[in-house]
Amino acid sequence: MISLLKKDFKLVTFGTFNKIFLIVFVPVLMAMTGFDFTMKYMYMTIVLSFAYMMVSTSFSYDVQYKTNLLVQSLPTTKAEIVRGKYLFSILVFLFSMIYSWFYLGLLNIFTILKFDLFDLSTLKNAFILFLILISFILPLNYKLPPKVASFFSIFTYVFLVNTFAMSITDIEGIFNHWLFSLYGGLFGIFIGLVLFILSTKLSIYLYGKRA
């Protein structure tokens, strides 16, 4: 399992392009959000988006470098490969928290910008969204052809995030939704974890059926 995790982390961090990506991701995302530097939830947006991108990228690199073919030739089962990817997604979320905190912290120190950092309520909401998103997109990568899965991954991200925004007028209203507010958000985390577990089982089944 540790070797599988090392493989994924090396894939998404090695090379000049990935190092540049780590540097430019935050300003590019800010540009896409309209340079709303005072946005209260910019930290959450970066944590969620960066983690989501890293997980999706790991699948793209598996296809590009054919690493899964190599892994399957080793004494490991398809179930272990799938569980490794799901565990990788959780670790990537934790890495994204640190990355975003460090990056925005530097901007707070060296610029006039002031971002809210490491707010537990904000991280809780981001974690709930991440669990739901990952639970939907990972099985797609074990069922659909790579390019189709990549398209639907982006579509799912945009659709699920905007589902809340389309029916609620402001972002504060989004997090008053019962999914995030019931029992202080514990209910939402429970729902997310149940979906995550069911998604893992579905992905193991789908990957096991793949030739």
mmCIF file of C-alpha atoms in Angstrom:
data_model
loop_
_atom_site.group_PDB
_atom_site.id
_atom_site.type_symbol
_atom_site.label_atom_id
_atom_site.label_comp_id
_atom_site.label_asym_id
_atom_site.label_seq_id
_atom_site.Cartn_x
_atom_site.Cartn_y
_atom_site.Cartn_z
ATOM 1 C CA MET A 1 0.000 0.000 0.000
ATOM 2 C CA ILE A 2 2.816 2.412 0.891
ATOM 3 C CA SER A 3 4.457 1.743 -2.474
ATOM 4 C CA LEU A 4 1.197 2.579 -4.249
ATOM 5 C CA LEU A 5 0.943 5.863 -2.344
ATOM 6 C CA LYS A 6 4.572 6.722 -3.163
ATOM 7 C CA LYS A 7 3.855 6.003 -6.822
ATOM 8 C CA ASP A 8 0.920 8.412 -6.935
ATOM 9 C CA PHE A 9 2.707 11.187 -5.068
ATOM 10 C CA LYS A 10 5.744 10.904 -7.355
ATOM 11 C CA LEU A 11 3.543 11.021 -10.441
ATOM 12 C CA VAL A 12 1.835 14.269 -9.422
ATOM 13 C CA THR A 13 4.929 16.058 -8.094
ATOM 14 C CA PHE A 14 7.870 15.090 -10.317
ATOM 15 C CA GLY A 15 9.026 17.102 -13.310
ATOM 16 C CA THR A 16 9.272 20.778 -14.161
ATOM 17 C CA PHE A 17 5.643 21.107 -15.251
ATOM 18 C CA ASN A 18 4.293 19.864 -11.921
ATOM 19 C CA LYS A 19 6.616 22.131 -9.953
ATOM 20 C CA ILE A 20 5.410 25.110 -12.002
ATOM 21 C CA PHE A 21 1.830 23.962 -11.430
ATOM 22 C CA LEU A 22 2.371 24.110 -7.658
ATOM 23 C CA ILE A 23 3.505 27.717 -7.990
ATOM 24 C CA VAL A 24 0.928 29.074 -10.426
ATOM 25 C CA PHE A 25 -2.188 27.153 -9.353
ATOM 26 C CA VAL A 26 -3.276 29.676 -6.711
ATOM 27 C CA PRO A 27 -2.974 32.857 -8.837
ATOM 28 C CA VAL A 28 -4.622 31.110 -11.798
ATOM 29 C CA LEU A 29 -7.531 30.031 -9.611
ATOM 30 C CA MET A 30 -7.824 33.561 -8.236
ATOM 31 C CA ALA A 31 -7.981 34.902 -11.773
ATOM 32 C CA MET A 32 -10.734 32.420 -12.599
ATOM 33 C CA THR A 33 -12.754 33.622 -9.591
ATOM 34 C CA GLY A 34 -12.495 37.216 -10.741
ATOM 35 C CA PHE A 35 -9.644 38.300 -8.446
ATOM 36 C CA ASP A 36 -12.028 38.434 -5.489
ATOM 37 C CA PHE A 37 -9.168 38.525 -2.998
ATOM 38 C CA THR A 38 -11.462 39.385 -0.098
ATOM 39 C CA MET A 39 -13.492 36.225 -0.652
ATOM 40 C CA LYS A 40 -13.996 34.682 2.779
ATOM 41 C CA TYR A 41 -13.917 31.172 1.377
ATOM 42 C CA MET A 42 -10.871 31.491 -0.889
ATOM 43 C CA TYR A 43 -8.913 29.145 1.382
ATOM 44 C CA MET A 44 -11.639 26.513 1.138
ATOM 45 C CA THR A 45 -11.875 26.974 -2.623
ATOM 46 C CA ILE A 46 -8.149 26.424 -3.070
ATOM 47 C CA VAL A 47 -8.041 23.414 -0.721
ATOM 48 C CA LEU A 48 -10.948 21.730 -2.490
ATOM 49 C CA SER A 49 -9.890 22.545 -6.050
ATOM 50 C CA PHE A 50 -6.221 21.686 -5.578
ATOM 51 C CA ALA A 51 -6.979 18.324 -3.940
ATOM 52 C CA TYR A 52 -9.526 17.495 -6.638
ATOM 53 C CA MET A 53 -7.056 18.381 -9.396
ATOM 54 C CA MET A 54 -4.297 16.258 -7.838
ATOM 55 C CA VAL A 55 -6.518 13.182 -7.663
ATOM 56 C CA SER A 56 -7.716 13.625 -11.251
ATOM 57 C CA THR A 57 -4.151 14.218 -12.447
ATOM 58 C CA SER A 58 -2.957 10.989 -10.837
ATOM 59 C CA PHE A 59 -5.351 9.029 -13.070
ATOM 60 C CA SER A 60 -4.178 10.927 -16.150
ATOM 61 C CA TYR A 61 -0.558 10.087 -15.381
ATOM 62 C CA ASP A 62 -1.438 6.437 -14.736
ATOM 63 C CA VAL A 63 -2.708 6.328 -18.326
ATOM 64 C CA GLN A 64 0.121 8.402 -19.790
ATOM 65 C CA TYR A 65 2.931 6.396 -18.175
ATOM 66 C CA LYS A 66 1.019 3.081 -18.060
ATOM 67 C CA THR A 67 1.897 2.697 -14.380
ATOM 68 C CA ASN A 68 -1.186 0.599 -13.645
ATOM 69 C CA LEU A 69 0.035 -2.052 -16.085
ATOM 70 C CA LEU A 70 3.269 -2.204 -14.129
ATOM 71 C CA VAL A 71 1.496 -2.274 -10.768
ATOM 72 C CA GLN A 72 -0.791 -5.100 -11.891
ATOM 73 C CA SER A 73 2.278 -7.208 -12.673
ATOM 74 C CA LEU A 74 3.376 -6.935 -9.049
ATOM 75 C CA PRO A 75 2.118 -9.117 -6.171
ATOM 76 C CA THR A 76 -0.798 -6.831 -5.381
ATOM 77 C CA THR A 77 -4.524 -7.194 -5.936
ATOM 78 C CA LYS A 78 -6.858 -4.890 -7.817
ATOM 79 C CA ALA A 79 -8.700 -4.254 -4.559
ATOM 80 C CA GLU A 80 -5.447 -3.015 -2.974
ATOM 81 C CA ILE A 81 -4.812 -0.743 -5.970
ATOM 82 C CA VAL A 82 -8.258 0.825 -5.601
ATOM 83 C CA ARG A 83 -7.969 1.227 -1.833
ATOM 84 C CA GLY A 84 -4.577 2.844 -2.372
ATOM 85 C CA LYS A 85 -6.115 5.425 -4.683
ATOM 86 C CA TYR A 86 -8.860 6.248 -2.180
ATOM 87 C CA LEU A 87 -6.351 6.581 0.648
ATOM 88 C CA PHE A 88 -4.217 8.741 -1.644
ATOM 89 C CA SER A 89 -7.194 11.071 -2.147
ATOM 90 C CA ILE A 90 -7.520 11.605 1.624
ATOM 91 C CA LEU A 91 -3.794 12.250 2.000
ATOM 92 C CA VAL A 92 -3.931 14.683 -0.915
ATOM 93 C CA PHE A 93 -6.696 16.608 0.865
ATOM 94 C CA LEU A 94 -4.466 16.922 3.942
ATOM 95 C CA PHE A 95 -1.535 17.988 1.752
ATOM 96 C CA SER A 96 -3.786 20.541 0.064
ATOM 97 C CA MET A 97 -4.698 22.034 3.450
ATOM 98 C CA ILE A 98 -1.012 22.585 4.253
ATOM 99 C CA TYR A 99 -0.159 23.811 0.746
ATOM 100 C CA SER A 100 -3.025 26.339 0.748
ATOM 101 C CA TRP A 101 -2.276 27.518 4.278
ATOM 102 C CA PHE A 102 1.407 28.056 3.434
ATOM 103 C CA TYR A 103 0.718 29.786 0.101
ATOM 104 C CA LEU A 104 -1.989 32.141 1.360
ATOM 105 C CA GLY A 105 -0.037 32.715 4.571
ATOM 106 C CA LEU A 106 2.869 34.051 2.518
ATOM 107 C CA LEU A 107 0.480 36.331 0.632
ATOM 108 C CA ASN A 108 -0.878 37.590 3.952
ATOM 109 C CA ILE A 109 2.662 38.418 5.104
ATOM 110 C CA PHE A 110 4.110 39.954 1.937
ATOM 111 C CA THR A 111 1.044 41.635 0.427
ATOM 112 C CA ILE A 112 -1.878 43.716 1.628
ATOM 113 C CA LEU A 113 -4.208 40.750 1.134
ATOM 114 C CA LYS A 114 -5.712 39.123 4.203
ATOM 115 C CA PHE A 115 -7.188 35.669 3.824
ATOM 116 C CA ASP A 116 -8.983 33.664 6.479
ATOM 117 C CA LEU A 117 -6.834 30.614 7.145
ATOM 118 C CA PHE A 118 -7.371 27.261 8.825
ATOM 119 C CA ASP A 119 -10.885 27.904 10.062
ATOM 120 C CA LEU A 120 -12.232 24.556 11.326
ATOM 121 C CA SER A 121 -15.749 25.217 10.095
ATOM 122 C CA THR A 122 -14.471 26.062 6.625
ATOM 123 C CA LEU A 123 -12.282 22.944 6.513
ATOM 124 C CA LYS A 124 -15.200 20.810 7.675
ATOM 125 C CA ASN A 125 -17.330 22.107 4.797
ATOM 126 C CA ALA A 126 -14.502 21.538 2.322
ATOM 127 C CA PHE A 127 -14.010 17.982 3.591
ATOM 128 C CA ILE A 128 -17.709 17.164 3.177
ATOM 129 C CA LEU A 129 -17.705 18.485 -0.389
ATOM 130 C CA PHE A 130 -14.490 16.633 -1.170
ATOM 131 C CA LEU A 131 -15.827 13.302 0.094
ATOM 132 C CA ILE A 132 -18.955 13.685 -2.032
ATOM 133 C CA LEU A 133 -17.032 14.707 -5.144
ATOM 134 C CA ILE A 134 -14.451 11.934 -4.826
ATOM 135 C CA SER A 135 -17.179 9.356 -4.196
ATOM 136 C CA PHE A 136 -18.724 10.249 -7.543
ATOM 137 C CA ILE A 137 -15.666 10.634 -9.758
ATOM 138 C CA LEU A 138 -13.400 7.751 -8.720
ATOM 139 C CA PRO A 139 -15.759 4.984 -9.907
ATOM 140 C CA LEU A 140 -15.980 6.774 -13.273
ATOM 141 C CA ASN A 141 -12.242 6.283 -13.712
ATOM 142 C CA TYR A 142 -12.602 2.545 -13.171
ATOM 143 C CA LYS A 143 -15.546 2.197 -15.538
ATOM 144 C CA LEU A 144 -15.142 4.650 -18.419
ATOM 145 C CA PRO A 145 -12.350 5.170 -20.978
ATOM 146 C CA PRO A 146 -9.744 7.647 -19.651
ATOM 147 C CA LYS A 147 -10.713 10.649 -21.814
ATOM 148 C CA VAL A 148 -14.419 10.169 -21.130
ATOM 149 C CA ALA A 149 -13.760 9.749 -17.408
ATOM 150 C CA SER A 150 -11.666 12.934 -17.393
ATOM 151 C CA PHE A 151 -14.483 14.878 -19.059
ATOM 152 C CA PHE A 152 -17.079 13.598 -16.618
ATOM 153 C CA SER A 153 -14.766 14.326 -13.690
ATOM 154 C CA ILE A 154 -14.671 17.998 -14.656
ATOM 155 C CA PHE A 155 -18.406 18.015 -15.354
ATOM 156 C CA THR A 156 -19.173 16.406 -11.973
ATOM 157 C CA TYR A 157 -17.015 18.939 -10.165
ATOM 158 C CA VAL A 158 -18.728 21.899 -11.803
ATOM 159 C CA PHE A 159 -22.216 20.393 -11.520
ATOM 160 C CA LEU A 160 -22.092 19.365 -7.867
ATOM 161 C CA VAL A 161 -20.498 22.606 -6.701
ATOM 162 C CA ASN A 162 -22.950 24.705 -8.693
ATOM 163 C CA THR A 163 -25.944 22.649 -7.539
ATOM 164 C CA PHE A 164 -25.779 24.514 -4.255
ATOM 165 C CA ALA A 165 -24.981 27.906 -5.782
ATOM 166 C CA MET A 166 -27.800 27.735 -8.343
ATOM 167 C CA SER A 167 -30.477 27.339 -5.678
ATOM 168 C CA ILE A 168 -29.016 29.567 -2.964
ATOM 169 C CA THR A 169 -28.304 33.241 -3.402
ATOM 170 C CA ASP A 170 -25.075 33.534 -1.416
ATOM 171 C CA ILE A 171 -22.273 31.335 -0.179
ATOM 172 C CA GLU A 172 -23.270 31.812 3.458
ATOM 173 C CA GLY A 173 -26.615 30.314 2.526
ATOM 174 C CA ILE A 174 -24.892 27.309 0.981
ATOM 175 C CA PHE A 175 -23.345 26.336 4.281
ATOM 176 C CA ASN A 176 -26.607 26.792 6.136
ATOM 177 C CA HIS A 177 -27.826 23.841 4.086
ATOM 178 C CA TRP A 178 -28.664 20.853 6.311
ATOM 179 C CA LEU A 179 -25.849 18.832 4.786
ATOM 180 C CA PHE A 180 -23.315 21.211 6.357
ATOM 181 C CA SER A 181 -25.178 22.486 9.409
ATOM 182 C CA LEU A 182 -27.041 19.512 10.908
ATOM 183 C CA TYR A 183 -25.406 18.430 14.192
ATOM 184 C CA GLY A 184 -22.607 20.897 13.597
ATOM 185 C CA GLY A 185 -21.683 19.290 10.302
ATOM 186 C CA LEU A 186 -21.182 15.806 11.778
ATOM 187 C CA PHE A 187 -24.150 14.515 9.810
ATOM 188 C CA GLY A 188 -22.594 15.762 6.576
ATOM 189 C CA ILE A 189 -19.263 14.111 7.404
ATOM 190 C CA PHE A 190 -21.124 10.867 8.175
ATOM 191 C CA ILE A 191 -22.959 11.020 4.830
ATOM 192 C CA GLY A 192 -19.682 11.764 3.057
ATOM 193 C CA LEU A 193 -17.885 8.843 4.702
ATOM 194 C CA VAL A 194 -20.738 6.438 3.906
ATOM 195 C CA LEU A 195 -20.613 7.531 0.258
ATOM 196 C CA PHE A 196 -16.822 7.197 0.318
ATOM 197 C CA ILE A 197 -17.006 3.609 1.594
ATOM 198 C CA LEU A 198 -19.735 2.635 -0.872
ATOM 199 C CA SER A 199 -17.755 4.279 -3.658
ATOM 200 C CA THR A 200 -14.669 2.254 -2.699
ATOM 201 C CA LYS A 201 -16.633 -0.997 -2.898
ATOM 202 C CA LEU A 202 -18.135 0.001 -6.256
ATOM 203 C CA SER A 203 -14.714 0.908 -7.678
ATOM 204 C CA ILE A 204 -13.250 -2.415 -6.506
ATOM 205 C CA TYR A 205 -16.083 -4.222 -8.265
ATOM 206 C CA LEU A 206 -15.721 -2.201 -11.478
ATOM 207 C CA TYR A 207 -11.930 -2.539 -11.567
ATOM 208 C CA GLY A 208 -12.200 -6.255 -10.854
ATOM 209 C CA LYS A 209 -14.438 -6.676 -13.892
ATOM 210 C CA ARG A 210 -12.011 -4.807 -16.136
ATOM 211 C CA ALA A 211 -9.844 -7.027 -18.302
#
